[in-house]
Coordinates of C-alpha atoms in Angstrom, one line a residue:
M200 CA 12.7 40.9 -2.0
L201 CA 12.7 38.2 0.6
L202 CA 9.0 37.6 0.0
A203 CA 9.5 37.3 -3.7
L204 CA 12.4 34.9 -3.3
C205 CA 10.3 32.8 -0.9
G206 CA 7.6 32.6 -3.5
V207 CA 10.1 31.6 -6.2
L208 CA 11.5 28.9 -3.9
L209 CA 8.0 27.5 -3.4
L210 CA 7.6 27.5 -7.1
L211 CA 10.8 25.5 -7.5
R212 CA 9.7 23.1 -4.8
G213 CA 6.9 22.2 -7.2
V214 CA 3.8 23.5 -5.3
I215 CA 2.6 25.2 -8.4
G216 CA 2.3 21.8 -9.9
F217 CA 4.7 21.7 -12.8
G218 CA 6.5 18.6 -11.6
P219 CA 5.0 15.0 -12.1
D220 CA 5.1 14.4 -8.4
A221 CA 4.0 17.9 -7.3
P222 CA 1.5 18.1 -4.4
Q223 CA -2.1 18.7 -5.5
G224 CA -4.4 21.4 -4.1
T225 CA -4.8 25.1 -4.4
G226 CA -3.6 26.3 -0.9
A227 CA 0.1 26.1 -1.6
H228 CA -0.4 27.5 -5.1
L229 CA -2.1 30.6 -3.8
L230 CA 0.5 31.1 -1.1
A231 CA 3.4 31.0 -3.7
V232 CA 1.6 33.4 -6.0
A233 CA 0.7 35.8 -3.2
L234 CA 4.3 35.9 -2.0
I235 CA 5.6 36.7 -5.4
V236 CA 3.0 39.4 -6.1
V237 CA 3.5 41.1 -2.7
G238 CA 7.3 40.9 -3.1
V239 CA 7.3 42.3 -6.6
A240 CA 4.9 45.0 -5.5
A241 CA 7.1 46.0 -2.7
I242 CA 10.1 46.2 -5.0
V243 CA 8.2 48.3 -7.5
G244 CA 7.0 50.6 -4.7
A245 CA 10.6 51.1 -3.5
L246 CA 11.7 52.0 -7.0
L247 CA 8.8 54.5 -7.4
I248 CA 9.7 56.2 -4.2
G249 CA 12.9 57.3 -5.8
R250 CA 15.0 57.8 -2.7
A251 CA 16.2 54.2 -2.6
A252 CA 15.8 53.6 -6.3
R253 CA 19.4 52.8 -7.1
A254 CA 19.9 50.7 -3.9
A255 CA 16.7 48.8 -4.6
L256 CA 17.7 48.2 -8.2
A257 CA 21.2 47.0 -7.2
A258 CA 19.7 44.7 -4.6
V259 CA 17.3 43.2 -7.2
V260 CA 20.2 42.6 -9.7
V261 CA 22.4 41.0 -7.0
C262 CA 19.5 38.7 -5.8
L263 CA 18.7 37.7 -9.3
G264 CA 22.4 37.1 -10.0
V265 CA 22.9 34.9 -6.9
L266 CA 19.7 33.0 -7.7
T267 CA 20.7 32.4 -11.3
V268 CA 24.2 31.2 -10.3
G269 CA 22.9 29.0 -7.5
L270 CA 20.3 27.4 -9.7
G271 CA 22.8 26.9 -12.5
T272 CA 25.3 25.3 -10.2
G273 CA 22.6 23.1 -8.6
V274 CA 21.4 21.9 -12.0
A275 CA 24.9 21.2 -13.2
V276 CA 25.7 19.1 -10.2
A277 CA 22.4 17.3 -10.3
V278 CA 22.9 16.1 -13.9
V279 CA 26.3 14.5 -13.3
P280 CA 25.7 10.8 -13.8
C281 CA 26.1 8.5 -10.8
S282 CA 28.6 5.6 -10.9
F283 CA 28.0 2.3 -9.2
P284 CA 30.6 -0.3 -8.3
A285 CA 30.3 -3.6 -10.1
P286 CA 29.5 -6.3 -7.5
S287 CA 31.8 -9.2 -7.2
H288 CA 29.3 -11.1 -5.0
S289 CA 25.7 -10.5 -3.8
G290 CA 25.2 -9.1 -0.4
L291 CA 22.3 -11.5 0.3
T292 CA 22.3 -15.2 0.9
T293 CA 20.5 -16.9 -1.9
D294 CA 19.4 -20.4 -2.7
E295 CA 17.6 -22.3 -5.4
T296 CA 14.3 -20.6 -4.8
Q297 CA 15.7 -17.3 -6.1
T298 CA 15.5 -18.3 -9.7
T299 CA 12.8 -18.2 -12.4
A300 CA 14.0 -21.5 -13.9
G301 CA 10.9 -23.6 -14.6
A302 CA 8.6 -21.0 -13.3
P303 CA 5.1 -20.8 -14.9
A304 CA 4.0 -17.9 -16.9
P305 CA 2.0 -15.2 -15.0
T306 CA -1.7 -15.9 -14.5
G307 CA -2.6 -12.7 -16.2
T308 CA -2.2 -8.9 -16.3
L309 CA -3.9 -5.9 -14.8
R310 CA -4.2 -2.6 -16.6
A311 CA -2.7 0.2 -14.5
S312 CA -4.3 3.7 -14.5
D313 CA -1.8 4.8 -17.2
G314 CA -2.4 1.8 -19.3
T315 CA 0.8 -0.2 -18.4
R316 CA 0.3 -3.9 -18.0
L317 CA 1.1 -5.3 -14.5
A318 CA 1.7 -9.1 -14.4
Y319 CA 0.4 -11.2 -11.6
Y320 CA 0.4 -14.8 -10.3
A321 CA -2.8 -16.0 -8.7
F322 CA -3.0 -19.1 -6.4
V323 CA -6.7 -19.5 -5.6
P324 CA -8.2 -22.5 -3.7
A325 CA -11.8 -23.7 -4.3
H326 CA -13.2 -22.1 -1.2
P327 CA -10.8 -19.4 0.0
V328 CA -11.1 -18.1 3.6
A329 CA -9.2 -14.9 2.8
S330 CA -7.2 -13.2 0.1
L331 CA -3.6 -11.7 0.1
V332 CA -2.0 -9.3 -2.3
F333 CA 1.7 -9.5 -1.8
S334 CA 4.5 -7.3 -3.3
H335 CA 8.1 -8.4 -3.9
G336 CA 11.3 -6.7 -2.7
S337 CA 13.9 -4.4 -4.4
G338 CA 14.9 -5.4 -7.9
A339 CA 13.1 -8.7 -7.6
N340 CA 9.9 -10.1 -9.1
S341 CA 7.2 -12.6 -8.2
A342 CA 8.9 -15.6 -9.8
A343 CA 12.2 -14.9 -8.0
G344 CA 11.5 -16.7 -4.7
Y345 CA 7.9 -15.9 -4.0
L346 CA 5.9 -18.6 -5.8
P347 CA 6.5 -21.3 -3.1
L348 CA 5.1 -18.9 -0.5
A349 CA 2.0 -18.3 -2.5
R350 CA 1.5 -22.0 -3.2
D351 CA 1.8 -22.9 0.5
L352 CA -0.7 -20.2 1.5
D353 CA -3.1 -21.5 -1.2
Q354 CA -2.8 -25.3 -0.6
E355 CA -2.2 -25.5 3.1
F356 CA -4.3 -22.6 4.5
G357 CA -6.9 -21.9 1.8
I358 CA -5.8 -18.3 1.2
A359 CA -6.2 -16.9 -2.3
T360 CA -2.7 -15.3 -2.9
Y361 CA -1.9 -12.8 -5.6
L362 CA 1.7 -11.9 -6.4
V363 CA 2.0 -8.7 -8.5
D364 CA 5.1 -7.7 -10.3
L365 CA 5.8 -4.0 -9.8
R366 CA 6.0 -2.0 -13.0
G367 CA 9.4 -2.2 -14.5
H368 CA 10.0 -5.6 -12.9
G369 CA 9.6 -9.2 -14.0
A370 CA 6.8 -9.7 -16.5
S371 CA 5.2 -6.3 -16.0
G372 CA 5.5 -3.5 -18.5
G373 CA 7.4 -0.2 -18.2
P374 CA 11.1 0.8 -18.2
R375 CA 13.2 -1.4 -16.0
G376 CA 13.5 0.0 -12.5
D377 CA 11.6 3.1 -13.2
T378 CA 8.1 4.6 -12.6
P379 CA 6.5 7.7 -14.3
S380 CA 6.0 9.2 -10.9
V381 CA 6.1 8.4 -7.2
A382 CA 2.3 8.6 -7.1
Q383 CA 1.9 6.2 -10.0
L384 CA 3.4 3.3 -8.0
Q385 CA 0.9 3.9 -5.3
R386 CA -2.0 3.9 -7.8
D387 CA -0.7 0.6 -9.1
E388 CA -1.0 -0.9 -5.6
Q389 CA -4.5 0.4 -5.4
T390 CA -5.3 -1.2 -8.8
A391 CA -4.1 -4.6 -7.5
V392 CA -6.1 -4.3 -4.3
D393 CA -9.2 -3.2 -6.1
Y394 CA -8.9 -6.1 -8.6
V395 CA -8.6 -8.7 -5.9
H396 CA -11.4 -7.1 -3.9
H397 CA -13.7 -7.7 -6.8
A398 CA -12.3 -11.0 -7.8
Q399 CA -12.7 -12.4 -4.3
P400 CA -15.8 -10.7 -2.9
G401 CA -17.2 -11.5 0.5
I402 CA -13.9 -12.6 2.1
P403 CA -11.3 -10.5 4.1
E404 CA -8.5 -9.0 2.0
F405 CA -5.0 -8.7 3.4
V406 CA -2.2 -6.8 1.8
G407 CA 1.5 -7.1 2.4
G408 CA 5.0 -7.2 1.1
H409 CA 8.6 -8.3 1.6
S410 CA 11.4 -5.9 2.2
A411 CA 10.8 -2.8 0.0
G412 CA 7.5 -4.2 -1.0
A413 CA 6.3 -3.4 2.5
G414 CA 7.4 0.2 1.8
V415 CA 5.2 0.4 -1.3
V416 CA 2.2 -0.9 0.8
L417 CA 2.9 1.6 3.6
N418 CA 3.0 4.5 1.2
S419 CA -0.3 3.3 -0.3
V420 CA -2.2 2.8 3.0
P421 CA -4.3 6.0 2.7
A422 CA -5.7 4.8 -0.6
I423 CA -6.3 1.2 0.2
A424 CA -7.2 1.1 3.9
H425 CA -10.9 1.0 3.4
E426 CA -10.7 -2.4 1.6
V427 CA -8.0 -4.0 3.8
A428 CA -8.6 -6.4 6.7
G429 CA -5.0 -6.5 7.8
Y430 CA -1.3 -6.1 6.7
V431 CA 1.4 -8.8 6.3
F432 CA 5.0 -7.6 6.4
V433 CA 8.0 -9.9 5.9
A434 CA 11.5 -8.5 6.6
P435 CA 10.0 -5.1 6.0
D436 CA 11.8 -2.0 5.0
F437 CA 10.4 0.7 7.3
G438 CA 12.4 3.5 5.6
L439 CA 15.7 5.3 5.7
H440 CA 14.7 7.2 8.9
S441 CA 13.5 4.2 10.9
G442 CA 16.9 3.2 12.2
T443 CA 16.2 -0.5 11.6
E444 CA 19.0 -1.1 9.0
L445 CA 22.1 -2.9 10.0
E446 CA 25.3 -0.9 9.8
S447 CA 26.8 -3.4 7.3
D448 CA 23.7 -3.1 5.1
A449 CA 24.2 -6.6 3.7
S450 CA 27.7 -6.0 2.6
N451 CA 26.8 -2.8 0.8
F452 CA 23.9 -4.5 -1.0
A453 CA 22.4 -1.2 -2.0
T454 CA 24.6 1.7 -3.2
V455 CA 22.8 5.1 -3.0
C456 CA 23.7 8.1 -5.1
Q457 CA 22.2 11.2 -3.3
R458 CA 22.4 13.7 -6.1
P459 CA 19.4 12.5 -8.2
L460 CA 17.4 11.8 -5.1
I461 CA 17.8 15.3 -3.8
A462 CA 17.1 16.9 -7.2
A463 CA 14.0 14.8 -7.7
T464 CA 12.7 15.6 -4.2
V465 CA 13.4 19.4 -4.4
T466 CA 11.7 19.7 -7.8
D467 CA 9.0 17.2 -7.2
G468 CA 10.1 14.9 -10.0
L469 CA 10.9 17.6 -12.6
L470 CA 14.6 17.0 -12.5
D471 CA 16.5 13.7 -12.3
A472 CA 13.4 11.7 -11.5
H473 CA 14.4 9.0 -14.0
A474 CA 18.1 9.1 -13.4
P475 CA 19.7 6.0 -11.8
A476 CA 20.0 6.6 -8.1
V477 CA 20.3 3.2 -6.4
G478 CA 22.4 0.2 -7.5
F479 CA 21.9 -3.3 -6.0
A480 CA 24.7 -5.8 -5.6
Y481 CA 23.1 -8.5 -7.7
T482 CA 25.6 -10.5 -9.6
A483 CA 25.4 -11.0 -13.4
G484 CA 24.3 -14.6 -12.7
Q485 CA 21.4 -13.5 -10.5
I486 CA 20.3 -10.8 -12.9
A487 CA 20.3 -13.3 -15.8
G488 CA 18.9 -16.3 -13.9
A489 CA 16.1 -14.5 -12.1
H490 CA 15.5 -11.4 -14.3
L491 CA 16.4 -9.1 -11.5
V492 CA 16.8 -5.3 -11.8
D493 CA 20.0 -3.9 -10.5
R494 CA 19.3 -0.1 -10.9
Y495 CA 16.6 2.1 -9.6
T496 CA 15.8 5.6 -10.7
A497 CA 15.2 8.3 -8.1
D498 CA 11.4 8.1 -8.4
M499 CA 11.3 4.3 -8.0
A500 CA 13.6 4.5 -5.0
I501 CA 11.5 7.3 -3.4
A502 CA 8.3 5.5 -4.1
Q503 CA 9.5 2.4 -2.2
N504 CA 10.8 4.3 0.8
P505 CA 8.1 5.0 3.5
A506 CA 7.9 8.7 4.1
D507 CA 6.6 8.2 7.6
A508 CA 6.4 4.6 8.5
A509 CA 5.9 5.3 12.3
G510 CA 3.0 7.7 11.6
T511 CA 1.4 5.4 9.1
L512 CA 1.6 2.4 11.4
S513 CA 0.1 4.3 14.3
R514 CA -2.9 5.2 12.2
I515 CA -3.6 1.7 11.1
P516 CA -6.6 0.2 13.0
Q517 CA -6.4 -3.2 11.4
P518 CA -4.1 -6.0 12.6
V519 CA -0.5 -5.9 11.4
G520 CA 1.7 -9.0 11.2
V521 CA 5.5 -8.7 11.0
W522 CA 8.0 -11.5 10.6
I523 CA 11.8 -11.2 10.1
G524 CA 14.6 -13.7 10.2
A525 CA 17.1 -13.8 13.1
D526 CA 19.9 -13.9 10.5
D527 CA 18.6 -11.1 8.3
E528 CA 21.5 -9.4 6.5
V529 CA 19.8 -6.1 5.8
F530 CA 17.7 -5.2 8.9
D531 CA 18.2 -5.5 12.6
P532 CA 15.5 -8.0 13.7
T533 CA 15.1 -6.6 17.2
R534 CA 14.8 -3.0 15.9
V535 CA 12.3 -4.0 13.3
V536 CA 10.1 -5.8 15.8
A537 CA 10.2 -2.8 18.2
Y538 CA 9.4 -0.4 15.4
A539 CA 6.5 -2.5 14.3
H540 CA 4.8 -1.8 17.6
H541 CA 4.0 1.7 16.4
A542 CA 0.9 -0.2 15.1
A543 CA -1.8 -0.6 17.8
H544 CA -2.5 -4.2 16.8
A545 CA 0.9 -5.6 15.9
T546 CA 1.9 -9.3 16.0
T547 CA 5.6 -9.8 15.6
A548 CA 8.0 -12.7 15.5
I549 CA 11.7 -13.3 14.8
V550 CA 12.2 -16.5 12.8
P551 CA 15.2 -18.5 14.0
G552 CA 17.9 -19.2 11.4
A553 CA 16.1 -17.3 8.6
T554 CA 17.9 -14.8 6.3
H555 CA 16.5 -11.9 4.4
L556 CA 15.5 -14.0 1.4
G557 CA 15.5 -17.4 3.1
I558 CA 12.5 -16.5 5.3
L559 CA 10.3 -16.7 2.2
D560 CA 10.8 -20.5 2.3
T561 CA 9.2 -21.0 5.7
V562 CA 7.2 -18.0 6.7
A563 CA 3.9 -19.3 5.1
A564 CA 3.6 -21.6 8.2
R565 CA 3.3 -18.5 10.3
I566 CA 1.4 -16.2 8.0
G567 CA -1.3 -18.7 7.2
P568 CA -2.6 -19.3 10.8
W569 CA -2.3 -15.6 11.5
I570 CA -4.5 -14.7 8.5
A571 CA -6.9 -17.5 9.2
G572 CA -7.2 -16.3 12.9
H573 CA -8.0 -12.8 11.9
S574 CA -10.5 -13.9 9.2
A575 CA -12.6 -16.1 11.5

């Protein structure tokens, strides 16, 4: 009975592959099936023996009853909608760069592996020395504060810079703040990296992101590492288990509802994957003015949270550059810098006077020489 129940639990975990985020491969599938078959065979054998027939049958009924009640309760709890407080003010310090007012239209769009259009801005000098694919932070988009960074890298340092709106953000397609699966967001990152690799052949390609954008990149490292010359992380989110967050967390900038996150994780995206799980403290003015997204589904939140940032960093042979503001409202600068040194070739710096968003206005002066130096 224990063997059969373990097999059922593996099935519910998604290893059989019925959830959109279920792990691939046959090893776990065979294990789950074998456990169920052996367990059922043992139960049938006990029933056939006869001596313990009634006891075995009673045990089976009790186990099935407990399992049914437990699953029913779990599903009922999981589907209860989350509530998020209405923010009276943003938890982040913003300025005029955090607006799309007067921003140009995207340069073009990329076609994701599922057909969704991903908008991008390209800033390309006549003779680039390197390229950079850069991802925005939580709920943002490329036009909400990132265009000046790209322009400076292009005009002052000769770096072809590509800003890509994540699906469900900015000018990209897809439901706002959602992704079909965790793996799809990583495939989108690979699509962008592949595109720039072919658009700018013969020069080193760097990949990076700001805040949660760094998390997307870290989760995508296994797929893109062979094309990448180095990584650029600005005020990076190294994940919930990194211990780099400030206790205040930017005045509760992000409100997390655990129920859909747990349900989506346990069922590999079969249950609650597209239910709102995280709310951001963007004000109505910020949402309207910069087209920000204030809700993330469970899968979008999971996809941007590095599963094992320390392990990923330790396996990166390329150079890694990390910059964070001394006045960052979300992450502890000292802890972020220390954590970044899990990478063997890390360059780190704490930028005086810079906030979580404000660092975008000045960090090009640091990123540019770093990329140029590693491209020589």
